[in-house]
Tab-separated table of C-alpha atoms and ligand atoms in Angstrom:
chain	number	residue	atom	x	y	z
A	1	MET	CA	-4.568	33.609	-14.658
A	2	ASN	CA	-3.955	33.805	-10.921
A	3	ILE	CA	-4.272	31.433	-7.979
A	4	LEU	CA	-6.778	33.590	-6.068
A	5	ASP	CA	-9.353	33.321	-8.877
A	6	ILE	CA	-8.771	29.543	-9.067
A	7	ILE	CA	-9.252	29.108	-5.304
A	8	GLY	CA	-12.384	31.286	-5.438
A	9	LYS	CA	-13.888	29.273	-8.279
A	10	LYS	CA	-13.444	25.936	-6.514
A	11	ARG	CA	-14.543	27.439	-3.186
A	12	ASP	CA	-17.811	28.397	-4.926
A	13	GLY	CA	-18.303	24.865	-6.259
A	14	LYS	CA	-17.437	25.545	-9.919
A	15	SER	CA	-15.409	23.344	-12.249
A	16	LEU	CA	-11.832	24.274	-13.114
A	17	THR	CA	-10.599	24.318	-16.706
A	18	LYS	CA	-7.654	22.227	-17.935
A	19	GLU	CA	-5.565	25.432	-18.187
A	20	GLU	CA	-6.368	26.455	-14.604
A	21	ILE	CA	-5.443	23.004	-13.273
A	22	GLU	CA	-2.201	22.948	-15.278
A	23	PHE	CA	-1.342	26.453	-14.039
A	24	PHE	CA	-1.848	25.418	-10.409
A	25	VAL	CA	0.186	22.195	-10.704
A	26	LYS	CA	3.090	23.843	-12.553
A	27	GLU	CA	3.333	26.912	-10.330
A	28	TYR	CA	2.925	24.943	-7.088
A	29	THR	CA	5.606	22.437	-8.106
A	30	ASN	CA	7.946	25.325	-8.990
A	31	GLY	CA	7.405	26.972	-5.623
A	32	ASN	CA	5.498	30.002	-7.002
A	33	ILE	CA	2.293	29.189	-5.115
A	34	ALA	CA	2.486	29.174	-1.319
A	35	ASP	CA	1.511	26.140	0.762
A	36	TYR	CA	-1.325	28.122	2.407
A	37	GLN	CA	-2.848	28.868	-1.005
A	38	ALA	CA	-2.448	25.254	-2.157
A	39	SER	CA	-4.006	24.161	1.165
A	40	ALA	CA	-7.038	26.361	0.521
A	41	LEU	CA	-7.500	24.899	-2.961
A	42	VAL	CA	-7.033	21.309	-1.752
A	43	MET	CA	-9.592	21.890	1.003
A	44	ALA	CA	-12.026	23.363	-1.554
A	45	ILE	CA	-11.532	20.283	-3.779
A	46	TYR	CA	-12.054	18.048	-0.746
A	47	ILE	CA	-15.337	19.753	0.115
A	48	ASN	CA	-16.762	20.475	-3.353
A	49	GLY	CA	-15.296	17.567	-5.324
A	50	MET	CA	-14.176	17.403	-8.943
A	51	THR	CA	-15.744	16.023	-12.106
A	52	VAL	CA	-14.047	13.029	-13.755
A	53	GLU	CA	-12.803	15.445	-16.434
A	54	GLU	CA	-11.194	17.716	-13.830
A	55	THR	CA	-9.701	14.690	-12.018
A	56	THR	CA	-8.245	13.396	-15.286
A	57	ASN	CA	-6.757	16.813	-16.071
A	58	LEU	CA	-5.303	16.976	-12.564
A	59	SER	CA	-3.772	13.480	-12.931
A	60	LEU	CA	-2.213	14.292	-16.294
A	61	ALA	CA	-0.870	17.670	-15.120
A	62	MET	CA	0.666	16.004	-12.026
A	63	ALA	CA	2.125	13.173	-14.135
A	64	HIS	CA	3.827	15.757	-16.372
A	65	SER	CA	5.193	17.785	-13.444
A	66	GLY	CA	8.449	15.771	-13.628
A	67	ASP	CA	10.041	13.041	-15.746
A	68	ILE	CA	8.014	10.394	-17.537
A	69	LEU	CA	9.846	7.096	-17.495
A	70	ASP	CA	10.135	5.248	-20.784
A	71	LEU	CA	10.065	1.498	-20.113
A	72	SER	CA	9.131	0.521	-23.653
A	73	MET	CA	12.484	-1.310	-24.028
A	74	LEU	CA	11.146	-3.812	-21.451
A	75	GLY	CA	8.046	-4.651	-23.518
A	76	ASN	CA	4.862	-5.151	-21.551
A	77	VAL	CA	5.133	-3.821	-17.976
A	78	VAL	CA	2.211	-4.446	-15.606
A	79	ASP	CA	2.317	-2.424	-12.410
A	80	LYS	CA	0.462	-2.929	-9.133
A	81	HIS	CA	-0.514	-0.300	-6.574
A	82	SER	CA	-2.501	-0.410	-3.363
A	83	THR	CA	-4.519	2.468	-1.957
A	84	GLY	CA	-2.978	1.611	1.403
A	85	GLY	CA	-3.633	-0.451	4.468
A	86	ILE	CA	-2.406	-2.183	7.587
A	87	GLY	CA	-0.263	-5.320	7.433
A	88	ASP	CA	-0.252	-5.030	3.644
A	89	LYS	CA	2.830	-7.013	2.617
A	90	VAL	CA	1.286	-8.069	-0.714
A	91	THR	CA	3.907	-6.406	-2.954
A	92	LEU	CA	6.753	-8.289	-1.221
A	93	ILE	CA	5.042	-11.625	-1.875
A	94	LEU	CA	3.239	-11.039	-5.149
A	95	MET	CA	5.853	-9.296	-7.273
A	96	PRO	CA	8.554	-12.025	-6.947
A	97	ILE	CA	5.853	-14.612	-7.752
A	98	VAL	CA	4.774	-12.941	-10.998
A	99	ALA	CA	8.417	-12.154	-11.878
A	100	SER	CA	9.194	-15.877	-11.514
A	101	LEU	CA	6.414	-16.479	-14.066
A	102	GLY	CA	8.006	-14.132	-16.595
A	103	VAL	CA	6.222	-10.817	-15.885
A	104	LYS	CA	8.615	-7.835	-15.982
A	105	VAL	CA	8.372	-6.054	-12.626
A	106	ALA	CA	9.657	-2.464	-12.435
A	107	LYS	CA	7.986	-1.087	-9.351
A	108	MET	CA	8.362	1.969	-7.171
A	109	SER	CA	6.865	1.935	-3.684
A	110	GLY	CA	6.231	4.651	-1.154
A	111	ARG	CA	7.021	5.064	2.517
A	112	GLY	CA	4.352	4.610	5.135
A	113	LEU	CA	2.850	7.752	6.574
A	114	GLY	CA	0.578	8.050	9.590
A	115	PHE	CA	-1.093	4.752	10.398
A	116	THR	CA	-0.548	3.030	7.004
A	117	GLY	CA	2.574	1.027	6.184
A	118	GLY	CA	4.807	1.450	3.128
A	119	THR	CA	6.688	-1.172	1.105
A	120	LYS	CA	9.831	1.005	0.910
A	121	ASP	CA	10.191	0.863	4.712
A	122	LYS	CA	9.698	-2.910	4.704
A	123	LEU	CA	12.417	-3.380	2.072
A	124	GLU	CA	14.767	-1.157	4.076
A	125	ALA	CA	14.277	-3.452	7.090
A	126	ILE	CA	16.427	-5.983	5.163
A	127	PRO	CA	20.087	-5.176	5.977
A	128	GLY	CA	21.929	-3.802	2.929
A	129	TYR	CA	18.894	-3.565	0.603
A	130	LYS	CA	19.175	-0.435	-1.546
A	131	THR	CA	15.877	1.242	-2.397
A	132	GLU	CA	17.575	4.312	-3.888
A	133	ILE	CA	19.321	3.455	-7.117
A	134	SER	CA	19.717	5.261	-10.437
A	135	ILE	CA	17.197	4.879	-13.188
A	136	GLU	CA	19.830	3.094	-15.324
A	137	GLU	CA	20.451	0.523	-12.580
A	138	PHE	CA	16.689	0.108	-12.069
A	139	ILE	CA	16.171	-0.754	-15.738
A	140	GLN	CA	19.311	-2.948	-15.876
A	141	ASN	CA	18.024	-4.935	-12.876
A	142	VAL	CA	14.717	-5.607	-14.619
A	143	GLN	CA	16.545	-6.619	-17.802
A	144	LYS	CA	18.913	-8.904	-15.849
A	145	ILE	CA	16.611	-10.701	-13.384
A	146	GLY	CA	13.107	-9.539	-14.350
A	147	ILE	CA	12.394	-7.546	-11.194
A	148	SER	CA	13.398	-4.408	-9.324
A	149	LEU	CA	11.600	-2.861	-6.350
A	150	ILE	CA	12.720	0.635	-5.364
A	151	GLY	CA	11.494	3.752	-3.543
A	152	GLN	CA	10.023	6.860	-5.135
A	153	THR	CA	13.363	8.583	-5.404
A	154	LEU	CA	13.304	9.610	-9.028
A	155	ASN	CA	11.846	12.892	-10.281
A	156	LEU	CA	8.484	11.271	-11.011
A	157	ALA	CA	5.280	13.226	-10.340
A	158	PRO	CA	6.978	15.715	-7.957
A	159	ALA	CA	3.632	17.548	-7.714
A	160	ASP	CA	2.232	14.450	-5.991
A	161	LYS	CA	5.103	14.370	-3.493
A	162	LYS	CA	4.300	17.962	-2.443
A	163	LEU	CA	0.530	17.579	-2.531
A	164	TYR	CA	0.532	14.257	-0.672
A	165	ALA	CA	2.533	15.722	2.229
A	166	LEU	CA	0.271	18.784	2.239
A	167	ARG	CA	-2.937	16.691	2.233
A	168	ASP	CA	-1.581	14.647	5.113
A	169	ALA	CA	-0.794	17.813	7.102
A	170	ILE	CA	-4.291	19.300	6.638
A	171	ASN	CA	-6.328	16.092	6.985
A	172	CYS	CA	-7.425	15.972	3.332
A	173	THR	CA	-6.163	12.510	2.380
A	174	ALA	CA	-9.340	10.455	2.090
A	175	ASN	CA	-10.857	12.023	-1.002
A	176	ILE	CA	-11.642	10.377	-4.351
A	177	PRO	CA	-10.334	13.027	-6.833
A	178	LEU	CA	-7.209	13.579	-4.717
A	179	ILE	CA	-6.405	9.861	-4.275
A	180	SER	CA	-7.155	9.068	-7.946
A	181	SER	CA	-4.895	11.846	-9.217
A	182	SER	CA	-2.160	10.969	-6.714
A	183	ILE	CA	-2.053	7.302	-7.749
A	184	MET	CA	-2.705	7.697	-11.472
A	185	SER	CA	-0.155	10.527	-11.890
A	186	LYS	CA	2.550	8.278	-10.398
A	187	LYS	CA	1.484	5.306	-12.493
A	188	ILE	CA	1.407	7.351	-15.710
A	189	ALA	CA	4.861	8.798	-14.906
A	190	SER	CA	6.413	5.455	-13.973
A	191	GLY	CA	6.098	3.935	-17.427
A	192	ALA	CA	3.978	0.781	-16.997
A	193	ASN	CA	1.392	0.222	-19.709
A	194	LYS	CA	-1.087	-1.869	-17.663
A	195	LEU	CA	-2.237	-1.539	-14.072
A	196	VAL	CA	-3.744	-3.762	-11.406
A	197	LEU	CA	-4.944	-1.619	-8.508
A	198	ASP	CA	-5.735	-2.964	-5.056
A	199	VAL	CA	-8.486	-0.659	-3.781
A	200	THR	CA	-8.725	-1.298	-0.069
A	201	CYS	CA	-12.023	-0.812	1.733
A	202	GLY	CA	-12.878	-0.729	5.438
A	203	SER	CA	-11.703	0.670	8.763
A	204	GLY	CA	-7.983	0.564	7.815
A	205	ALA	CA	-8.451	2.067	4.355
A	206	PHE	CA	-9.120	5.567	3.061
A	207	MET	CA	-12.377	4.269	1.537
A	208	LYS	CA	-14.540	3.214	4.459
A	209	ASN	CA	-17.449	1.776	2.452
A	210	ILE	CA	-17.999	-0.169	-0.763
A	211	GLU	CA	-19.835	2.677	-2.567
A	212	ASP	CA	-16.822	4.990	-2.182
A	213	ALA	CA	-14.391	2.185	-3.119
A	214	GLU	CA	-16.427	1.595	-6.310
A	215	LYS	CA	-16.439	5.307	-7.117
A	216	LEU	CA	-12.669	5.516	-6.630
A	217	SER	CA	-12.173	2.416	-8.813
A	218	LYS	CA	-14.367	3.743	-11.631
A	219	THR	CA	-12.570	7.082	-11.605
A	220	MET	CA	-9.129	5.435	-11.833
A	221	ILE	CA	-10.282	3.058	-14.600
A	222	GLU	CA	-11.580	6.063	-16.566
A	223	ILE	CA	-8.299	7.959	-16.159
A	224	GLY	CA	-6.403	4.800	-17.146
A	225	LYS	CA	-8.471	4.558	-20.325
A	226	LEU	CA	-7.795	8.169	-21.271
A	227	ALA	CA	-4.076	7.674	-20.595
A	228	GLY	CA	-4.007	4.480	-22.699
A	229	LYS	CA	-3.343	2.183	-19.736
A	230	GLU	CA	-5.601	-0.807	-19.286
A	231	THR	CA	-6.600	-0.780	-15.603
A	232	VAL	CA	-8.239	-3.397	-13.375
A	233	CYS	CA	-9.357	-2.508	-9.839
A	234	ILE	CA	-9.758	-5.213	-7.198
A	235	ILE	CA	-11.603	-4.037	-4.101
A	236	THR	CA	-10.188	-5.878	-1.085
A	237	ASN	CA	-11.254	-5.951	2.523
A	238	MET	CA	-9.222	-3.802	4.918
A	239	ASP	CA	-11.693	-3.828	7.792
A	240	GLN	CA	-9.124	-5.756	9.821
A	241	PRO	CA	-5.337	-5.884	9.178
A	242	LEU	CA	-4.157	-8.195	6.405
A	243	GLY	CA	-2.341	-11.339	7.543
A	244	LYS	CA	-0.711	-11.912	10.913
A	245	MET	CA	2.012	-9.299	11.253
A	246	VAL	CA	1.996	-5.506	11.447
A	247	GLY	CA	5.458	-3.898	11.547
A	248	ASN	CA	8.362	-3.789	9.129
A	249	THR	CA	10.703	-6.692	10.008
A	250	LEU	CA	7.729	-8.763	11.171
A	251	GLU	CA	6.039	-8.308	7.787
A	252	VAL	CA	9.238	-9.240	5.911
A	253	ILE	CA	9.367	-12.465	7.955
A	254	GLU	CA	5.697	-13.147	7.154
A	255	ALA	CA	6.404	-12.521	3.446
A	256	VAL	CA	9.334	-14.972	3.479
A	257	ASP	CA	7.126	-17.604	5.131
A	258	ALA	CA	4.401	-16.922	2.555
A	259	LEU	CA	6.831	-17.418	-0.319
A	260	LYS	CA	7.755	-20.753	1.256
A	261	GLY	CA	4.083	-21.740	1.078
A	262	ASN	CA	2.993	-20.819	4.569
A	263	MET	CA	0.437	-18.084	3.861
A	264	SER	CA	-2.566	-17.031	5.911
A	265	GLU	CA	-5.897	-17.361	4.126
A	266	ASP	CA	-6.622	-13.644	3.646
A	267	VAL	CA	-3.137	-12.861	2.288
A	268	LYS	CA	-3.407	-15.860	-0.031
A	269	ASN	CA	-6.792	-14.766	-1.416
A	270	VAL	CA	-5.524	-11.252	-2.170
A	271	VAL	CA	-2.221	-12.483	-3.661
A	272	LEU	CA	-3.983	-15.034	-5.895
A	273	GLU	CA	-6.613	-12.572	-7.161
A	274	LEU	CA	-4.229	-9.704	-7.891
A	275	GLY	CA	-1.634	-12.091	-9.325
A	276	ALA	CA	-4.134	-13.802	-11.604
A	277	TYR	CA	-5.127	-10.430	-13.100
A	278	ILE	CA	-1.480	-9.365	-13.508
A	279	LEU	CA	-0.841	-12.577	-15.466
A	280	LYS	CA	-3.955	-11.950	-17.548
A	281	LEU	CA	-2.977	-8.375	-18.428
A	282	ASP	CA	0.532	-9.565	-19.236
A	283	GLY	CA	-0.839	-12.077	-21.727
A	284	LYS	CA	0.193	-15.119	-19.671
A	285	GLY	CA	-3.304	-16.626	-19.469
A	286	GLU	CA	-6.908	-15.557	-20.021
A	287	ASN	CA	-8.406	-17.892	-17.417
A	288	ILE	CA	-8.270	-16.446	-13.898
A	289	GLU	CA	-8.636	-19.819	-12.136
A	290	GLU	CA	-5.845	-21.343	-14.264
A	291	ASN	CA	-3.661	-18.326	-13.494
A	292	LYS	CA	-4.193	-18.891	-9.778
A	293	LYS	CA	-2.954	-22.467	-10.258
A	294	GLN	CA	0.186	-21.156	-11.989
A	295	ILE	CA	0.817	-18.949	-8.953
A	296	GLU	CA	0.338	-21.801	-6.483
A	297	GLU	CA	2.732	-23.909	-8.548
A	298	ALA	CA	5.383	-21.148	-8.544
A	299	ILE	CA	5.204	-21.121	-4.748
A	300	LYS	CA	5.186	-24.921	-4.396
A	301	THR	CA	8.217	-25.457	-6.627
A	302	GLY	CA	10.242	-22.755	-4.808
A	303	LYS	CA	10.527	-20.664	-8.014
A	304	ALA	CA	8.894	-17.628	-6.374
A	305	TYR	CA	11.037	-17.842	-3.224
A	306	ASN	CA	14.201	-18.140	-5.334
A	307	LYS	CA	13.187	-15.050	-7.318
A	308	PHE	CA	12.777	-13.160	-4.028
A	309	LEU	CA	16.307	-14.211	-2.963
A	310	GLU	CA	17.631	-13.089	-6.349
A	311	LEU	CA	15.890	-9.714	-5.978
A	312	ILE	CA	17.288	-9.115	-2.492
A	313	GLN	CA	20.817	-10.122	-3.487
A	314	ASN	CA	20.765	-8.097	-6.687
A	315	GLN	CA	19.873	-4.949	-4.729
A	316	GLY	CA	22.628	-5.358	-2.155
A	317	GLY	CA	20.549	-7.068	0.561
A	318	ASP	CA	22.056	-9.700	2.858
A	319	ILE	CA	20.223	-12.893	1.931
A	320	SER	CA	21.456	-14.721	5.016
A	321	TYR	CA	18.643	-12.855	6.855
A	322	ILE	CA	16.097	-14.247	4.412
A	323	GLU	CA	17.523	-17.748	4.598
A	324	ASP	CA	17.451	-17.587	8.393
A	325	THR	CA	14.914	-14.992	9.552
A	326	THR	CA	15.856	-15.571	13.227
A	327	LYS	CA	18.912	-13.394	12.409
A	328	PHE	CA	16.768	-10.231	12.248
A	329	GLU	CA	17.206	-7.937	15.245
A	330	LYS	CA	14.403	-8.573	17.705
A	331	ALA	CA	12.434	-6.148	19.833
A	332	LYS	CA	13.453	-6.246	23.520
A	333	TYR	CA	9.993	-6.947	24.931
A	334	LYS	CA	7.381	-9.484	23.846
A	335	ILE	CA	4.098	-8.780	25.619
A	336	ASN	CA	1.106	-11.087	25.394
A	337	VAL	CA	-2.365	-9.581	24.972
A	338	ILE	CA	-4.519	-11.958	27.013
A	339	SER	CA	-8.264	-12.128	26.493
A	340	ASP	CA	-10.421	-11.363	29.515
A	341	LYS	CA	-13.552	-12.687	27.759
A	342	GLU	CA	-14.810	-15.759	25.993
A	343	GLY	CA	-16.544	-15.593	22.621
A	344	PHE	CA	-15.853	-14.822	18.962
A	345	ILE	CA	-13.767	-11.980	17.538
A	346	ASP	CA	-16.322	-9.607	16.070
A	347	LYS	CA	-14.214	-6.588	15.075
A	348	LEU	CA	-10.530	-5.636	14.923
A	349	ASN	CA	-10.395	-2.043	13.689
A	350	ALA	CA	-7.440	-1.918	11.295
A	351	GLU	CA	-6.822	1.823	11.596
A	352	GLN	CA	-6.609	1.444	15.365
A	353	VAL	CA	-4.107	-1.453	15.029
A	354	GLY	CA	-2.056	0.674	12.602
A	355	LYS	CA	-2.020	3.561	15.075
A	356	ILE	CA	-0.852	1.256	17.887
A	357	ALA	CA	1.950	-0.106	15.677
A	358	SER	CA	2.961	3.481	14.775
A	359	TYR	CA	2.961	4.422	18.468
A	360	LEU	CA	5.402	1.557	19.110
A	361	GLY	CA	7.662	3.084	16.426
A	362	ALA	CA	6.760	0.990	13.346
A	363	GLY	CA	5.427	4.017	11.448
A	364	ARG	CA	5.978	7.735	11.278
A	365	ILE	CA	3.788	10.247	13.019
A	366	ARG	CA	5.691	13.055	11.211
A	367	LYS	CA	7.336	12.419	7.875
A	368	GLU	CA	10.865	13.135	9.200
A	369	ASP	CA	10.550	10.527	12.009
A	370	ASP	CA	12.860	7.474	12.085
A	371	ILE	CA	11.355	4.007	12.007
A	372	ASP	CA	12.015	1.210	14.463
A	373	TYR	CA	12.025	-1.838	12.193
A	374	SER	CA	11.822	-4.492	14.909
A	375	VAL	CA	8.637	-3.372	16.687
A	376	GLY	CA	5.061	-4.267	15.805
A	377	ILE	CA	2.177	-6.598	16.478
A	378	GLU	CA	1.523	-10.280	15.828
A	379	LEU	CA	-2.197	-10.967	15.532
A	380	ILE	CA	-2.974	-14.479	16.718
A	381	LYS	CA	-6.774	-14.105	16.672
A	382	LYS	CA	-8.707	-12.469	13.846
A	383	VAL	CA	-12.355	-11.823	13.014
A	384	GLY	CA	-14.477	-14.984	13.257
A	385	ASP	CA	-11.987	-16.854	15.512
A	386	LYS	CA	-13.154	-18.352	18.779
A	387	VAL	CA	-11.340	-17.264	21.928
A	388	ILE	CA	-11.489	-18.437	25.524
A	389	LYS	CA	-10.727	-16.391	28.625
A	390	GLY	CA	-6.958	-16.371	29.340
A	391	GLU	CA	-6.030	-17.154	25.742
A	392	ASN	CA	-3.533	-15.034	23.809
A	393	LEU	CA	-5.103	-12.652	21.273
A	394	ALA	CA	-1.887	-11.072	20.054
A	395	ILE	CA	1.754	-10.330	20.866
A	396	ILE	CA	3.206	-6.827	21.145
A	397	TYR	CA	6.869	-6.419	20.097
A	398	ALA	CA	8.251	-3.294	21.787
A	399	ASN	CA	11.590	-1.699	22.584
A	400	ASP	CA	10.124	0.495	25.316
A	401	GLU	CA	8.424	-1.382	28.138
A	402	GLU	CA	5.997	1.430	29.035
A	403	LYS	CA	4.935	1.921	25.431
A	404	GLY	CA	4.549	-1.846	25.116
A	405	GLU	CA	2.197	-1.868	28.110
A	406	GLU	CA	0.168	1.055	26.712
A	407	ALA	CA	-0.039	-0.772	23.386
A	408	ARG	CA	-1.224	-3.947	25.127
A	409	LYS	CA	-4.078	-2.073	26.811
A	410	SER	CA	-5.107	-0.300	23.597
A	411	LEU	CA	-5.015	-3.497	21.554
A	412	LEU	CA	-7.079	-5.369	24.140
A	413	GLU	CA	-9.713	-2.600	23.842
A	414	THR	CA	-9.559	-2.784	20.045
A	415	TYR	CA	-10.517	-6.477	20.022
A	416	LYS	CA	-14.330	-6.557	20.085
A	417	ILE	CA	-15.586	-9.932	21.263
A	418	SER	CA	-19.134	-11.168	20.792
A	419	GLU	CA	-20.949	-14.054	22.461
A	420	GLU	CA	-22.601	-14.916	19.137
A	421	LYS	CA	-20.746	-16.812	16.417
A	422	VAL	CA	-19.259	-14.365	13.901
A	423	GLU	CA	-18.844	-15.150	10.186
A	424	LYS	CA	-15.406	-14.567	8.629
A	425	ILE	CA	-15.355	-11.574	6.292
A	426	ALA	CA	-14.804	-11.902	2.534
A	427	ASP	CA	-11.314	-10.871	1.397
A	428	ILE	CA	-12.199	-9.926	-2.192
A	429	LEU	CA	-15.216	-7.623	-2.382
A	430	GLU	CA	-15.470	-6.742	-6.078
A	431	ILE	CA	-13.534	-6.652	-9.336
A	432	LEU	CA	-13.962	-3.796	-11.797
A	433	GLU	CA	-12.440	-3.815	-15.279
B	1	URA	N1	-1.745	6.030	-2.181
B	1	URA	C1	-1.250	7.054	-2.931
B	1	URA	O1	-0.253	6.899	-3.621
B	1	URA	N2	-1.886	8.234	-2.878
B	1	URA	C2	-2.963	8.457	-2.133
B	1	URA	O2	-3.488	9.546	-2.153
B	1	URA	C3	-3.467	7.394	-1.347
B	1	URA	C4	-2.833	6.178	-1.394
């Protein structure tokens, strides 16, 4: 078997065998296939697609490219993963909530890349919080307090690490077989036995329309079945950013507020839906509406917030920042984005907002870039809101005045305002089991 024949086959639109896929994954992970050859194959997959059988074989081969974590000593472990978005602080809010209700949370999260944010970066915005701990400590934390959130530092699905960076570098990220295998390989390797997947859809997501989001969901559910992991996909709206804040420290502050009961409507709808399904899969309640009530109760009684404090403290974070979020380092400049029109917010392209936040320093343009935790955007007006001329649409948090001014202009252009009344968009688009 050789890589040239495999590239040629996929280039010509043929299906690859299990053996060919395993050969590629093994030899690429070991460094025996060059990046330019892997790039050619990835591009051929992007253009010609893969059958569900090929995608499943790719997921399993990638999952077995490194260690497979055994979490069976923890009993049932339900994991959550999002296909990515802007202002997506759901993990920070949701996982302490379900942990406070007795679900074992052992979760690894990635860094942001390009215009999308990553939970690992948000956790690292909390002074002292350690995202890189040993596997023993990770498991001990879950046994001790029921929750641990870390980065993807272990040798899990190393083929995905290499392929994800490669896809990003050659503009081949938004593709159903490649996203499915990337996510499912990590989930299979990270030991959970049940999965709730947040499949984002819209301008700030890799899936721009509902048909593609459904296709991606069905593919991942199928792979989950074959891997023995019950999988639920919840398609959520990412046509505008989620919640009010975009940027690392800003999103941590929004998450703390949310855990204290002060949650914006869209964040709340996503947290309740995903949380209710996590509780269901964990055997904590069959009725979705009842499960949502359990979640609201955990927030109201302070149980969820206390679990968050416990998590931060247990992983070396300084909880005085959580108890008093004004302690977080602030960006030097706060620039108002003033509306020059009257009407209703019609569109707020999430990808564009993510790119502006990245430009300010909240995300990485290249993967080796440092992050500026304090910068970002506060969205005061969102789709459906009424605005009058001279009113504030948003606030830019910048450490560079010129960049802040550029960001203000770009964000003002991103807000599309209509004279007609605009309906608010649904937050939950579809649930597939
Ligand atoms: N999230 C992942 O982990 N992989 C992808 O390919 C896209 C989103």
